[in-house]
Amino acid sequence: MEKEPKAKEGIKGWINPAKYRKFSIERFAWILMRITGLGLLAYFIGHIYETSHILDGKAVWDASLEMTQTTEGHIFLALVIGMCVYHTGNGIRLMLGQMGYGIGKPARPDYPYKPQSLNMKGKACIYATIGVAALAMWYGIAVMFG
Amino acid sequence: MMILKESIVMKIHYGTALGAVFLTVIHILMRMTQDFHESLQYENVIANYEMIGYAIMLELLLILISVHGFNGLRVILLEMKQGPTYEKVVTYGCIASMAILIAYGSRTILLTSMGMV
């Protein structure tokens, strides 16, 4: 039987932002999408467990809520807001890209072989998404500490 | 090993993402209908669960995020390593984890909305 090809670098490959010897915002967006996705899944599992404490009565619910009502808890929740907004914004950009919007027209590959899809529109969307995520975190902090 | 075509799985991934975003906005807006800290008080949360429409929305949100989250995890794990056994373990592991999380979350929603607390 023919041997399956393997991604030799594994996790070391996808967490290295300078994999192709040059930092790019697209690669940073790709890594951040995975990190925020994993972070949000971990938060979601924790959230489902935390909310199940409602079944154990008021005292247990209040004790469990106490954990998020601290400065550290608020900072953690602000991070969750940031991850959520970034993951959503970048996800919408990727969906639009897969539908063919904003990725440019096909062209002959000439030196220096710049991909049409890695254009200014995409870069602007990534920077805007990071900016909106930061604003959402700031708003979340204002509500939680307010 | 394929249960569904990968193109169908990705359409489900995008569909669940859009649905989850919409319902998460409603879920967060519910906290904004009153003071944030007050809205999390035991009596208020119980009252939220007892609204049948809101309970159904929470159940839908639970399913959408679980499907999206565990499929995302499967995609990340398959990007890192490939192989027939590995892919089978990852796929079935993610489906099982998703089912357990949905069952656990549904238990909270059902029991609370039926006033069994």
XYZ file of C-alpha atoms in Angstrom:
263
model
C 0.000 0.000 0.000
C 1.225 3.488 -0.875
C 2.328 5.510 2.131
C 0.177 8.528 3.042
C 1.926 11.892 2.629
C 2.389 13.626 5.972
C 2.597 17.252 7.089
C 6.139 16.853 8.396
C 6.340 20.013 10.469
C 3.141 19.392 12.419
C 2.314 21.949 15.127
C 5.800 23.525 14.902
C 4.992 24.523 11.328
C 1.721 26.305 11.950
C 2.796 28.213 15.055
C 5.877 29.632 13.358
C 4.892 33.057 11.923
C 8.122 33.323 9.937
C 7.738 29.927 8.269
C 8.307 31.345 4.798
C 11.171 33.586 5.992
C 8.956 36.652 5.900
C 6.256 37.778 8.292
C 2.925 38.475 6.602
C -0.342 39.739 8.051
C -2.201 36.948 6.209
C -0.179 34.289 7.996
C -0.645 36.107 11.298
C -4.436 36.171 10.617
C -4.367 32.418 9.882
C -2.546 31.612 13.134
C -4.781 33.966 15.142
C -7.872 32.302 13.620
C -6.718 28.932 14.954
C -5.651 30.252 18.378
C -8.940 32.155 18.852
C -10.919 29.122 17.632
C -9.263 26.828 20.166
C -9.595 29.473 22.890
C -13.296 29.967 22.177
C -13.934 26.198 22.170
C -12.189 25.892 25.556
C -14.231 28.844 26.887
C -17.462 27.328 25.517
C -16.838 24.005 27.272
C -16.074 25.915 30.503
C -19.189 28.065 30.039
C -21.428 24.996 29.617
C -19.914 23.498 32.790
C -20.211 26.780 34.712
C -23.869 27.352 33.754
C -24.731 23.783 34.807
C -24.160 24.997 38.402
C -27.606 26.592 38.224
C -28.972 23.081 38.888
C -27.154 22.963 42.260
C -28.984 25.936 43.762
C -28.410 29.616 44.473
C -25.388 29.197 46.781
C -23.382 27.181 44.223
C -24.431 29.529 41.380
C -23.342 32.592 43.351
C -20.016 30.958 44.268
C -19.370 30.044 40.633
C -20.328 33.560 39.500
C -17.890 35.038 42.024
C -15.004 33.700 39.920
C -15.926 35.936 36.990
C -16.664 38.979 39.144
C -12.990 39.621 39.939
C -10.509 41.827 38.055
C -8.861 38.716 36.576
C -12.298 37.350 35.633
C -13.206 40.580 33.855
C -9.891 40.628 31.965
C -10.446 36.996 30.948
C -13.969 37.815 29.695
C -12.613 40.834 27.792
C -10.148 38.484 26.069
C -13.031 36.154 25.197
C -14.899 39.129 23.645
C -11.809 40.025 21.605
C -11.340 36.421 20.437
C -15.017 36.167 19.518
C -15.072 39.391 17.484
C -11.800 38.601 15.688
C -12.879 35.015 14.889
C -16.222 36.289 13.543
C -14.752 39.133 11.458
C -11.971 37.039 9.978
C -14.389 34.150 9.387
C -16.682 36.425 7.350
C -13.642 37.616 5.333
C -12.699 33.989 4.596
C -16.259 33.072 3.607
C -16.419 36.038 1.201
C -13.012 35.038 -0.178
C -14.232 31.480 -0.789
C -17.214 32.912 -2.670
C -14.756 34.818 -4.873
C -15.151 38.340 -3.474
C -12.065 40.531 -2.963
C -9.483 38.035 -4.194
C -8.708 39.682 -7.535
C -8.846 38.300 -11.061
C -6.675 35.411 -12.241
C -3.487 36.628 -13.949
C -0.373 35.093 -15.499
C 2.112 34.204 -12.746
C 5.102 36.475 -13.382
C 8.115 37.145 -11.190
C 8.027 37.924 -8.211
C 4.930 35.643 -8.215
C 2.740 37.746 -5.952
C -0.588 35.935 -5.405
C -3.608 37.994 -6.553
C -5.535 36.926 -3.474
C -3.033 38.485 -1.034
C -3.999 42.046 -1.935
C -4.583 45.315 -0.070
C -8.322 44.658 0.348
C -7.602 41.492 2.308
C -4.895 43.149 4.387
C -7.202 46.099 5.179
C -9.931 43.677 6.283
C -7.517 41.894 8.641
C -6.308 45.169 10.205
C -9.924 46.395 10.499
C -10.971 43.134 12.181
C -8.138 43.410 14.708
C -9.149 47.043 15.347
C -12.832 46.180 15.841
C -11.864 43.314 18.187
C -9.777 45.750 20.260
C -12.708 48.230 20.385
C -15.100 45.455 21.469
C -12.671 44.445 24.244
C -12.495 48.069 25.387
C -16.328 48.312 25.426
C -16.573 45.011 27.330
C -14.092 46.266 29.931
C -16.089 49.508 30.289
C -19.337 47.557 30.892
C -17.805 45.001 33.286
C -15.799 47.495 35.351
C -18.456 50.214 35.061
C -12.502 7.957 5.884
C -15.434 10.185 5.069
C -18.850 10.305 6.682
C -19.903 13.297 4.577
C -18.192 14.937 1.610
C -15.713 17.540 2.861
C -17.443 20.247 0.777
C -20.746 19.517 2.560
C -18.975 19.544 5.952
C -17.520 22.984 5.201
C -20.933 24.306 4.137
C -22.268 23.078 7.500
C -19.261 24.778 9.159
C -20.102 28.133 7.549
C -23.849 27.769 8.120
C -23.389 26.986 11.813
C -20.982 29.949 12.095
C -23.530 32.428 10.707
C -26.336 30.964 12.831
C -24.159 31.018 15.957
C -23.161 34.672 15.409
C -26.817 35.716 15.060
C -27.948 33.817 18.170
C -24.901 34.897 20.222
C -25.806 38.541 19.543
C -29.330 37.882 20.909
C -27.828 35.959 23.884
C -25.571 38.932 24.729
C -28.338 41.494 24.163
C -30.422 39.630 26.770
C -27.704 40.550 29.308
C -27.988 44.192 28.240
C -31.748 44.449 28.855
C -30.804 45.300 32.458
C -27.669 45.978 34.474
C -25.011 43.388 33.463
C -24.294 42.154 37.022
C -27.998 42.148 37.949
C -28.889 40.102 34.857
C -26.623 37.295 36.090
C -28.373 36.961 39.451
C -29.796 33.489 40.143
C -33.482 34.542 39.966
C -32.962 36.423 36.679
C -31.130 33.512 35.050
C -33.839 31.055 36.150
C -36.476 33.434 34.716
C -34.535 33.510 31.414
C -34.465 29.697 31.216
C -38.186 29.490 31.964
C -39.008 31.584 28.874
C -39.667 28.775 26.394
C -38.554 30.783 23.334
C -35.259 31.700 25.000
C -34.693 28.090 26.138
C -35.180 26.865 22.552
C -32.750 29.550 21.353
C -30.155 28.420 23.924
C -30.555 24.798 22.775
C -30.065 25.846 19.147
C -27.040 27.941 20.104
C -25.577 24.989 22.013
C -25.933 22.716 18.972
C -24.627 25.287 16.458
C -21.518 26.207 18.483
C -20.769 22.575 19.376
C -20.954 21.454 15.726
C -18.893 24.451 14.551
C -16.343 24.228 17.377
C -15.644 20.508 17.165
C -15.530 20.555 13.363
C -13.029 23.415 13.621
C -10.961 21.351 16.044
C -11.126 18.387 13.619
C -9.908 20.609 10.754
C -6.979 21.910 12.836
C -5.997 18.394 13.936
C -6.181 17.056 10.362
C -4.043 19.938 9.101
C -1.271 18.884 11.457
C -1.146 15.179 10.723
C -2.729 12.742 8.288
C -3.227 8.983 8.088
C -6.224 6.591 7.914
C -6.216 5.597 11.611
C -5.416 9.093 12.847
C -8.199 10.638 10.738
C -10.705 8.053 11.964
C -9.753 8.663 15.619
C -9.939 12.468 15.204
C -13.294 12.393 13.353
C -15.028 9.978 15.728
C -13.389 11.612 18.762
C -14.744 15.031 17.724
C -18.230 13.635 17.001
C -18.296 11.880 20.400
C -17.057 14.996 22.269
C -19.650 17.102 20.454
C -22.453 14.686 21.393
C -21.350 14.603 25.057
C -21.205 18.421 25.271
C -24.641 18.803 23.612
C -26.131 16.192 25.975
C -24.579 17.852 29.041
C -25.711 21.358 28.034
C -29.197 20.127 27.043
C -29.598 18.577 30.500
C -29.051 22.016 32.105
C -31.456 23.747 29.697
C -34.179 21.086 30.002
C -34.117 20.689 33.785
C -33.950 24.447 34.434
C -36.628 25.402 31.927
C -38.961 22.752 33.400
C -38.433 24.244 36.870
C -36.610 21.141 38.208
C -34.050 23.126 40.250
